[in-house]
Amino acid sequence: MKLYRFLTGPDDASFCHKVTAALNKGWHLFGSPTYSYDVETKTMKCGQAVVKDVDGVEYDPGMKLGDY
């Protein structure tokens, strides 16, 4: 099964740690990162898609993707 996640967060070290943790769990970057301004909070936000292949498991919409 191929899994897809879109990680988001504030433009600070916590976002980099979130992406780094995913990479260290076997996820791979997919596409370019995004960067946008949140007018309500007046902060910059980051986003990065990641994908992962998992053998021997069937997809279920109720699964928590971060557990893989």
XYZ file of C-alpha atoms in Angstrom:
68
model
C 0.000 0.000 0.000
C 1.204 3.541 -0.690
C 0.510 6.116 2.011
C 0.325 9.898 1.594
C 0.481 12.596 4.252
C 0.617 16.377 4.054
C 2.555 17.788 6.983
C 1.860 21.387 8.012
C 3.046 23.703 10.725
C 4.441 27.081 11.655
C 7.611 28.344 10.015
C 9.889 27.350 12.884
C 12.052 24.491 14.092
C 9.004 22.402 15.091
C 8.020 22.000 11.438
C 11.543 20.919 10.483
C 11.508 18.387 13.336
C 8.124 17.048 12.155
C 9.462 16.473 8.627
C 12.743 15.033 9.953
C 10.846 12.581 12.174
C 8.777 11.414 9.190
C 11.906 10.934 7.062
C 13.500 8.884 9.826
C 10.391 6.653 9.933
C 10.853 5.824 6.243
C 8.659 8.501 4.624
C 9.956 10.228 1.475
C 9.471 13.820 0.345
C 6.895 14.178 -2.418
C 6.915 17.386 -4.427
C 8.041 20.814 -3.351
C 7.366 22.363 0.052
C 4.766 25.112 0.365
C 4.991 28.360 2.259
C 2.162 30.801 2.872
C 1.057 33.657 5.088
C -1.804 33.075 7.550
C -3.682 36.382 7.698
C -5.585 35.465 10.879
C -2.518 34.608 12.959
C -0.118 36.875 11.030
C 2.397 34.034 10.767
C 4.032 32.050 7.989
C 2.978 28.399 7.553
C 4.878 25.540 5.910
C 3.669 22.358 4.240
C 5.344 19.282 2.793
C 3.840 16.156 1.254
C 5.424 12.801 2.141
C 4.759 9.270 0.876
C 5.624 5.773 2.068
C 5.184 2.238 0.734
C 4.039 -0.314 3.314
C 3.951 -3.997 2.369
C 1.478 -6.491 3.787
C -1.074 -3.964 5.029
C -4.386 -3.054 3.408
C -5.526 0.547 3.411
C -8.331 1.441 5.823
C -9.707 5.004 6.017
C -9.701 4.717 9.828
C -5.969 4.047 10.115
C -3.697 6.649 11.681
C -1.128 7.295 8.950
C 1.426 8.750 11.353
C 1.730 5.339 13.017
C 3.556 4.053 9.934
